Amino acid sequence: MSHIRLVNVTKKFGEVTAVNALSLEIGKGECFSMLGPSGCGKTTTLRMVAGFEDLSDGEIYVGDRLLSSPERNYYLPPEKRNFGMVFQAFAIWPHLSVYENVAFPLRIRKLPAAEIEKRTNDALRSTNLLQVAADSPANLSGGGKQRVALARALAINPDVMLLDEPLSSLDPHLREEMRFEIKDLQRKYGFSIIYVTHDQAEAMALSDRILVMKSGVVQQIDTPLNVYTNPANKFVFSFIGLSNFLDIVCTDGKAFVRGSNAPLPENLTPPEDKRGKKALSLASRPSEIDFVSENTSGALRGVVNRKAFLGEIIDYQIKIGEQEIRVQKGRRAPGPEPGEACSVRMLRPFWYAGEE
Amino acid sequence: MIKKSALLLATVMFFSILLAGCGGSDKAASPAPAAGGKKLIIYTSMKESLISGIVEGFKKKHPGIEVDYQSAGAGKLMAKIAAERQSGKILADIIWTSEVPDFYSMRKEGILEQYKTPLINELVNPFTDYDGHFTAARLGTLGIAINTDKIKTPPAQWSDLLKPEYKGAFAIADPALSGTAYMSVALLEKQFGWEFFEKLRANGARIGKGSGQVIDDTASGELAASLAVDYITNDKIAKGAHMALYYPPELLLAPSPVAIFKGSPNLDAAKKFVDYLLSKEAQTLIAAEGTLSVRNDVKTPEKFKMPEPADALKRSIKIDYVQMMASKEATIKKFTEIMQGKK
Amino acid sequence: MSTSTQKMITPAGNTLAPKSSFGVAQIMLFLSIAILVIVVAVPVLLIFFNAFWVNGEFNLRDVVKIILEPETYKALINSLIIASGTTLGSTIVGTFFAWLVTRTDLPYKTFMKSMFLVPFMLPSFIGALAWKMLLSPHSGFINKFFINHFGFTGPLFDIYSYWGIILVEVMYLFPFVFIQVCGALERMDPTLEESARISGAGLFTITRKITIPLVLPSILSGALLIMLYSMAHFGTVAVLGIENGIFNIPTLIYQRIHQSGGSFDSIRTGTVLATVLVVSAALIIWLQRKILSKGNYQIIGGKSFRPMELKLRTLRIPLFIFCLVYIGFTIVLPTVVIFLVGGLKTYGLPFTWENLSLKNYKFILFDYKVTKDAIWNSITLGLGAALITMFAGGMISYVIVKMKVRGKGILEFLGMLPFSVPGSVIALGVILAWGGKYGINLYNTIWIILVAYIARYMAFSLKANSAALEQVHDSLVEAARSCGASMWQTLKDIVLPLVRPGMLAAFFLIFLPSLRELTVSIMLYAPTTRTIGVAIYTLNEDGETVVSAALAGIALILIIVGDTLINRFTKKAGA
Amino acid sequence: MEIIRIEGIAKSYGNHQVHQNLTLSIERGECFTLLGPSGCGKTVLLRLIAGFETPDAGRITIANTVVTDPAAGIHIPPDQRGLGVVFQDYAVWPHMTVFENVAYPLKIAKRPENELKNRVMEIVEMVGMKGLERRLPSELSGGQQQRVALARALIANSSLLLLDEPLSNLDANLREEMRFEIKELQRKLNVTVLYVTHDQEIALAISDRLAIMDQEGKVRQIGNPWEIFERPADPFVFNFMGIANFVPVRRAGEAYLVGNGEQIIPWEPPKGDAPKWIAGFRPSDVQIAPQGAGLRGTVKRASFLGAMMDYLIEVDGAHLRTSIETHEAVARGLMFKEGENCVISFRDLLWFNADSLAEVVKQ
């Protein structure tokens, strides 16, 4: 059942189109992430949903309720939308105690005192903040501040929670911890999440579905696993996880790795629809490449440029023709030494159009 | 580019400061040669309009003598002299102000050179105890300056100031700031007693600031009338101010003595300056500014409608300057208390 | 470099090098302490000493007596009344305009912002002179206009009153708050307000509950700056208050010293008054620290989106007109009046073509010794004080910010001292220290004013230089050392070029205000050493209203030209 | 042959004792890393070596010359120690161009103009900054500024290079690239590098040897990367070097049981007879299967992280994490959902004394 609905949403800043005709539906209780490089329009989209930006065109609904529609000259201000929102820089009011921060939205709504107290304490309990309720937020760590922000957003029991890169100001350890906490809270309260981030691991760990965006245009909307295993295009492939691209040149019906005169092995040939192209790009993930013996079918010949022990993982740089790819193997997996010739096989190669 | 311009600016500033520094030391050094006997230095409370003409005239007459002057309030000059005495060297050769009691005290302290001018017999001398330590070089008068837009009937008596026309619109300069104001307060008190001031106060009279400022306030209409120094008032009238100056019969006369400091290295030049100041030429310049000369043979221009020097002296309220010197603080205090309504 | 490596290996290297760098640090520390002690600490201490020790004995009774004298006591109360009124007024005006230009859709905001900063340049005593011409009860142009044309029987407004003084001070001091609050509002993380909006709060609620409380520390620090300034301010009260018997502490000190004729008794009264002033200032600063330490919020951060603008809607144009009128009244009108009066033949004449000329201006610039001297004095004093303070402040800041030497604590304390000592106190202290009692007599010379300027403006220089030095990260210096540069070479090649903008800023921060300085100079001037400020003030006191107005006009031109040049220059250097 | 010897160094700031009786030596030509959490005093040690700080006690010798020894009153200032230093914040002088920055050490050494120019161009090219010599630092990216800093430290041909977290202000991609470049330059120029960092991945990738320091400034272990990672001296080192599982194991007679349950841990028992032990292992050392031999557990949390699947598994009250490459998980049907049962076994496991863990948990 769709809960939030964006219809043909477009946003222009002067000449620049930040978001171009975006339509999407987000289900109730779903965790939906918007992922993309900075400036791709994901934050602008979130801010339009929140009501901080006007739309240039299109409509936004929550359930049956219209939020914004420039065509109908309708705009519901953010304070009337009843959303929870968490900002990157925490946005905790330093002049109010933890308790007062969380109680603020309830006080604004002029709820009875007993109700305010109950709901504030509930929110504080859910975020493990009860014991610091009376403190000034200035004394809290980054993670603590982010919890206050979450509790404040929770206090009004919103249907929709908007999260704008909420974890990017935290250190890696905390980031991991907090994303599990957010997930737990969602389970408990059942709100929908729109989550904006540029960190693909975070988006994948947290979301039911991911939207990948580039320059205001949607590239793919799918489950995390599908986005990873079946990326819609080269951009999605490169943006999600580590990636290798080998330039392939096609002449006389044969394909070569650029800078090498040995044609590609038979089991590694471009798909039908790409064979006519002169330049192709052969994509693979470093973790999905095996070292194989020389005569394995579909293997490419290369030389180990560099080998680095990174703990869990050993990172190889292999030179193929004039190009380099990376291979990552678990630390126990056997592998060649620097300077050695080797053969590698891509487990799941992808083919994309190359730059001619 | 930025670096260059910053460097350039810094350099320019550096040299300008060097120049300024030199300039500064020049200035600081300029009085020094005077102490060595080159330049004649005059400290005076006379306003620019009065002193500059006289110095110019003196220079013309004695081209060999270099002269410089500093014009400031008498109080400021005395403070400077006090400080200079502490450091052991009075930089000035001549002092010419209107604060008569100062001269009495300086004479008492023995820092004045005795010089009996040969011209003494040609002068109207207000000092009965004249002994050459100081000589009156001008007879200042104070009258009632009125704003002619506001007061239509000229005042004839001091008691006219108590009329409703002057209500809340008459001021006397602060005797703490102005020597002439102090003189007038003392003279009026001698003549009419404190009750005169109490009546003035009852009619809304108040204390102004400097002796010049009350006149300017009269010119602007802020005041309808004020107790005013002659030549300052006449200067403003000449420039077109809507004012007139009137003298009641009991005349307030404030002589401006000139004196030479003891130990002046320019004694000769100083004596020449005193003589020049008392000469007919200089006294004519003084009279032309709208104040009274000390020479009987110099007539104040007709337009000022001022009394003859000798006549003025006769009409003036007499006072004992030595005693006046002693009671200065008490007088000012009492006056202030009355005029600010503290009593 | 191999030579240096060799040098390191040879034992000779170890004995030579360490001693020299140790020496440099000690010399700089010693010099810095010496400068601060001589220039600042000694004069201030002498004030305390002279206030409490009479003939070598501690004497509290006289101090109490002086303070309980009605005049003294009244002056203290007046100081407090005026300072409080001014602070309150300026804070309201400054905060309101800051909010208006940063948080609303007021038209031409950037222009408005720069206009609101203009009063910062205008010396308030010149403003007071102008307002006296406009609003003195009987002859003020505005009052006269109302009396003549609207049948008013009395003045519309009497400038010679507490209200008048406070009004004028507010007009010229509110930028202290304005600048602080503008800065805070501009730097404030907009999501702090957005999160309140999403919480359901409307814009006015947010302004009241979030925005204002968050910038409160900035408002307070600006307010206390004004309080401090106003308490010790001479010009406005001297011009507008004395007439009606309204004295504050600085004007009372001035009057006492003026009447003293060099006698020590009145200087002593001055020292007691100055002590009161210092204690009040210290109290204010302490209060400021206490409040700021409690509420010094971190409100900067986050992604910078454009902060939201409050739509003024129907109030937009009326508020715009209001701003224009305010600017017209506080800046344009007084300036015009100053220039017009400066052109009059004599004060009191109407502004007609036959009465107006440039004669006064010509007279001031070319003929009148007093004003010619004053302009020359102010420029040389400004340059001298700025240059000396720039270098001394640079060195002292370097020791405070960058060096790790023992004894730095004293320096930090001494460095803070100039921030809290009012100008008139410095003047008095300088008289005590350099008045010949201790062997050197600079009284009545230009040098005593120079010494006082250096003491007064040292704080500015320390601030600008420290700020510049903080930007020079330690590693930049250490990088040079590890490249083989000695301490002197590092100072010359790295530190000096990097703090040059800060030193230049210090130079201008001192040069410009010293051009119009009055509070200190008025206590120290001698007949030969008037400054521009003193000349304007004394000429006015002498009733040379038109001449003093003309000089004020010339001073305004000097200041505005100087400021513009500097803005140009610093903008270029910053780009 | 050792190039730096640190003997019995002590250093404190006020009441805070950073180092106490620290002894360490670094061999000529190696890349040695000081690795530890922030605040462990590794930067202080580097600054002591560089001469920016003086120790309270102890002695530092560089290339057989005592450079600091408070007891003997010796302190050679930094400019006389012949070192190259690269700082975390680049410390590139903003008022000088790239060329001027790099040339500065030679200018100080008063080298002839001609030699200076050639040498600067040579080194600028070496760090890949050719063509940018006239730029000001403000016109360079962070990575480029770091290269300038490196070139400046290298130009004087000093045999010892101190690097203080030089990469921590760069973004992840650049950091990866630069660490290899530094390593290559070190090999090419055959200089000794002392590298200070808190990032264990960089330390492993770059070092010949590394020293692990703890919060108190104590050196826990010195060894090559493999030793440090695979043979940690204690739980602290094990924990610091990557995600670590610590599972409590208790002895019941001859059997060693996991958590509070009755399952026997499928690994050879520890040597010793303490009643309580901790089993330490990396997530990658856990094999997960839907059924078979091993410990039975439940998947509490399944996180898809792209290349990896990350599972949190509960075995009788003990929680442990395992990770498996996504493609392998998909291929072998190991995509567990939360709440599903599973069986785990181990590829490797270390035994730790139960007490020694307490301090790790504390952190």
Coordinates of C-alpha atoms in Angstrom, one line a residue, chain C residues 273-533:
Chain C
L273 CA 36.7 58.1 40.3
A274 CA 38.9 56.1 37.9
T275 CA 39.1 53.3 40.5
V276 CA 35.3 53.3 40.6
L277 CA 35.3 53.1 36.8
V278 CA 37.8 50.3 36.7
V279 CA 35.9 48.3 39.3
S280 CA 32.6 48.7 37.4
A281 CA 34.4 47.7 34.2
A282 CA 35.9 44.7 35.9
L283 CA 32.4 43.8 37.2
I284 CA 30.9 44.1 33.8
I285 CA 33.6 41.9 32.2
W286 CA 33.2 39.3 35.0
L287 CA 29.5 39.3 34.4
Q288 CA 30.0 38.9 30.7
R289 CA 32.4 35.9 31.2
K290 CA 30.0 34.3 33.6
I291 CA 27.0 34.6 31.3
L292 CA 29.0 33.7 28.2
S293 CA 30.6 30.6 29.8
K294 CA 27.1 29.4 30.7
G295 CA 25.6 29.9 27.3
N296 CA 28.4 29.6 24.8
Y297 CA 26.6 27.3 22.4
Q298 CA 28.1 25.7 19.4
I299 CA 25.6 26.8 16.8
I300 CA 27.7 26.5 13.8
G301 CA 27.8 23.5 11.5
G302 CA 25.9 21.3 9.2
K303 CA 25.3 21.7 5.5
S304 CA 24.8 25.2 4.6
F305 CA 21.5 25.7 2.9
R306 CA 20.2 29.2 2.5
P307 CA 18.7 30.0 5.9
M308 CA 15.0 30.5 5.7
E309 CA 13.6 34.0 5.2
L310 CA 10.6 35.3 7.1
K311 CA 8.2 36.7 4.6
L312 CA 7.3 40.2 5.9
R313 CA 4.4 40.4 3.4
T314 CA 2.5 43.6 4.1
L315 CA 5.1 44.8 6.5
R316 CA 7.8 44.6 3.9
I317 CA 7.5 48.0 2.4
P318 CA 6.7 49.9 5.7
L319 CA 9.7 48.3 7.4
F320 CA 11.9 49.1 4.4
I321 CA 10.8 52.8 4.6
F322 CA 11.3 52.7 8.4
C323 CA 14.9 51.5 7.8
L324 CA 15.5 54.2 5.2
V325 CA 14.1 56.9 7.6
Y326 CA 16.3 55.6 10.4
I327 CA 19.3 55.7 8.2
G328 CA 18.3 59.2 7.0
F329 CA 17.9 60.4 10.5
T330 CA 20.9 58.9 12.1
I331 CA 23.4 59.2 9.3
V332 CA 22.4 61.6 6.6
L333 CA 20.7 64.3 8.6
P334 CA 23.5 64.9 11.1
T335 CA 26.2 64.7 8.5
V336 CA 24.4 67.3 6.3
V337 CA 23.8 69.6 9.3
I338 CA 27.5 69.4 10.2
F339 CA 28.6 70.3 6.7
L340 CA 26.0 73.1 6.4
V341 CA 26.8 74.7 9.8
G342 CA 30.5 74.4 8.9
G343 CA 29.8 76.6 6.0
L344 CA 27.9 79.3 7.9
K345 CA 29.5 82.7 8.5
T346 CA 28.4 82.6 12.1
Y347 CA 26.1 80.3 14.0
G348 CA 22.5 81.3 14.2
L349 CA 22.2 82.5 10.6
P350 CA 19.7 80.8 8.3
F351 CA 21.0 78.5 5.6
T352 CA 20.8 80.9 2.7
W353 CA 23.3 81.1 -0.1
E354 CA 24.7 84.4 1.0
N355 CA 25.4 83.0 4.5
L356 CA 27.1 79.8 3.2
S357 CA 30.6 79.6 1.9
L358 CA 33.7 77.4 2.1
K359 CA 35.6 80.0 3.9
N360 CA 35.6 78.2 7.2
Y361 CA 37.0 75.1 5.6
K362 CA 39.7 77.0 3.9
F363 CA 40.5 78.8 7.2
I364 CA 40.8 75.5 9.1
L365 CA 43.0 73.8 6.5
F366 CA 45.3 76.7 5.6
D367 CA 45.1 79.6 8.0
Y368 CA 44.1 78.5 11.5
K369 CA 47.1 77.4 13.5
V370 CA 45.0 75.5 16.1
T371 CA 43.3 73.3 13.5
K372 CA 46.3 72.9 11.3
D373 CA 48.2 71.7 14.3
A374 CA 45.4 69.4 15.4
I375 CA 45.1 67.7 12.0
W376 CA 48.9 67.2 11.8
N377 CA 49.0 66.0 15.4
S378 CA 46.2 63.5 15.0
I379 CA 47.7 62.0 11.8
T380 CA 51.2 61.7 13.2
L381 CA 49.9 60.3 16.5
G382 CA 47.7 57.9 14.7
L383 CA 50.5 56.7 12.5
G384 CA 52.9 56.5 15.3
A385 CA 50.6 54.7 17.7
A386 CA 49.4 52.3 15.0
L387 CA 52.9 51.4 13.9
I388 CA 54.4 50.9 17.3
T389 CA 51.3 49.1 18.6
M390 CA 51.2 46.9 15.5
F391 CA 54.8 45.7 16.0
A392 CA 54.6 45.4 19.8
G393 CA 51.3 43.7 19.7
G394 CA 52.5 41.3 17.1
M395 CA 55.4 40.3 19.2
I396 CA 53.4 40.0 22.4
S397 CA 50.7 38.0 20.6
Y398 CA 53.4 35.7 19.2
V399 CA 54.7 35.0 22.7
I400 CA 51.2 34.4 24.1
V401 CA 49.8 32.3 21.3
K402 CA 52.8 30.5 20.0
M403 CA 55.6 30.2 22.4
K404 CA 56.0 27.7 25.2
V405 CA 58.1 29.6 27.8
R406 CA 57.8 29.9 31.4
G407 CA 56.3 33.1 32.6
K408 CA 53.8 33.3 29.8
G409 CA 51.0 33.3 32.3
I410 CA 51.9 36.7 33.5
L411 CA 51.9 37.9 30.0
E412 CA 48.5 36.5 29.3
F413 CA 47.1 38.3 32.3
L414 CA 48.8 41.5 31.3
G415 CA 47.6 41.1 27.8
M416 CA 44.0 41.0 29.0
L417 CA 44.4 44.1 31.1
P418 CA 44.1 46.7 28.3
F419 CA 40.8 45.1 27.3
S420 CA 39.2 46.1 30.6
V421 CA 40.6 49.6 31.2
P422 CA 38.5 52.5 30.1
G423 CA 40.2 55.3 28.1
S424 CA 39.8 58.0 30.7
V425 CA 41.4 55.8 33.3
I426 CA 44.4 55.2 31.0
A427 CA 44.7 58.9 30.5
L428 CA 44.8 59.5 34.2
G429 CA 47.2 56.7 34.8
V430 CA 49.5 58.0 32.2
I431 CA 49.5 61.4 33.8
L432 CA 50.5 59.8 37.1
A433 CA 53.2 57.7 35.5
W434 CA 54.7 60.2 33.1
G435 CA 53.9 63.4 34.9
G436 CA 57.4 63.8 36.2
K437 CA 56.9 62.2 39.5
Y438 CA 59.0 59.3 38.5
G439 CA 61.7 61.1 36.7
I440 CA 60.3 61.3 33.2
N441 CA 58.0 64.2 32.5
L442 CA 56.0 64.0 29.3
Y443 CA 53.0 65.9 30.6
N444 CA 51.9 68.6 28.2
T445 CA 53.9 67.1 25.3
I446 CA 52.7 65.1 22.4
W447 CA 54.6 62.0 23.7
I448 CA 52.2 61.6 26.6
I449 CA 49.3 61.3 24.2
L450 CA 51.3 58.8 22.2
V451 CA 52.0 56.7 25.2
A452 CA 48.3 56.8 26.2
Y453 CA 47.3 55.8 22.7
I454 CA 49.6 52.9 22.7
A455 CA 48.2 51.8 26.0
R456 CA 44.6 52.3 24.9
Y457 CA 44.9 50.5 21.5
M458 CA 47.2 47.7 22.6
A459 CA 44.1 45.6 23.1
F460 CA 43.0 46.1 19.5
S461 CA 46.4 45.1 18.3
L462 CA 46.6 42.0 20.5
K463 CA 43.2 40.9 19.3
A464 CA 44.0 41.3 15.6
N465 CA 47.4 39.8 15.9
S466 CA 46.3 36.9 18.0
A467 CA 43.5 36.1 15.6
A468 CA 46.0 36.1 12.7
L469 CA 48.5 34.0 14.7
E470 CA 45.8 31.4 15.6
Q471 CA 45.4 30.8 11.9
V472 CA 49.1 30.0 11.6
H473 CA 49.1 26.4 12.7
D474 CA 52.0 25.2 14.7
S475 CA 52.9 22.7 12.1
L476 CA 53.7 25.4 9.6
V477 CA 56.4 26.6 12.0
E478 CA 57.5 23.2 12.8
A479 CA 57.7 22.2 9.2
A480 CA 60.1 25.1 8.6
R481 CA 62.2 24.0 11.6
S482 CA 62.4 20.5 10.3
C483 CA 63.5 21.9 6.9
G484 CA 66.5 23.2 8.6
A485 CA 65.4 26.8 9.3
S486 CA 66.5 28.4 12.6
M487 CA 64.0 30.1 14.8
W488 CA 64.8 33.5 13.3
Q489 CA 64.6 32.3 9.8
T490 CA 61.3 30.7 10.5
L491 CA 59.9 33.9 12.0
K492 CA 61.1 35.9 9.0
D493 CA 60.1 33.5 6.2
I494 CA 57.0 31.9 7.6
V495 CA 55.4 33.6 10.5
L496 CA 55.8 37.2 9.5
P497 CA 54.5 36.8 6.0
L498 CA 51.5 34.9 7.3
V499 CA 50.5 37.3 10.0
R500 CA 51.1 40.4 7.8
P501 CA 47.3 40.7 7.1
G502 CA 46.6 40.6 10.8
M503 CA 49.3 43.2 11.5
L504 CA 47.9 45.4 8.8
A505 CA 44.4 45.0 10.2
A506 CA 45.8 46.0 13.6
F507 CA 47.4 49.0 12.0
F508 CA 44.1 50.2 10.6
L509 CA 42.1 49.2 13.6
I510 CA 44.3 51.7 15.5
F511 CA 45.0 54.4 13.0
L512 CA 41.4 55.1 12.1
P513 CA 40.0 55.4 15.6
S514 CA 42.9 57.4 16.8
L515 CA 42.2 60.0 14.2
R516 CA 39.0 60.8 16.0
E517 CA 40.0 60.0 19.5
L518 CA 38.6 62.3 22.2
T519 CA 38.3 60.6 25.6
V520 CA 42.0 60.2 26.2
S521 CA 43.3 63.2 24.3
I522 CA 41.0 65.6 26.1
M523 CA 42.6 64.7 29.4
L524 CA 46.1 65.0 28.1
Y525 CA 46.2 67.8 25.6
A526 CA 48.3 70.9 26.0
P527 CA 47.9 74.1 24.0
T528 CA 50.4 72.8 21.5
T529 CA 49.1 69.3 21.3
R530 CA 45.5 69.4 20.4
T531 CA 44.2 66.5 18.4
I532 CA 41.3 66.7 15.9
G533 CA 38.9 65.5 18.5

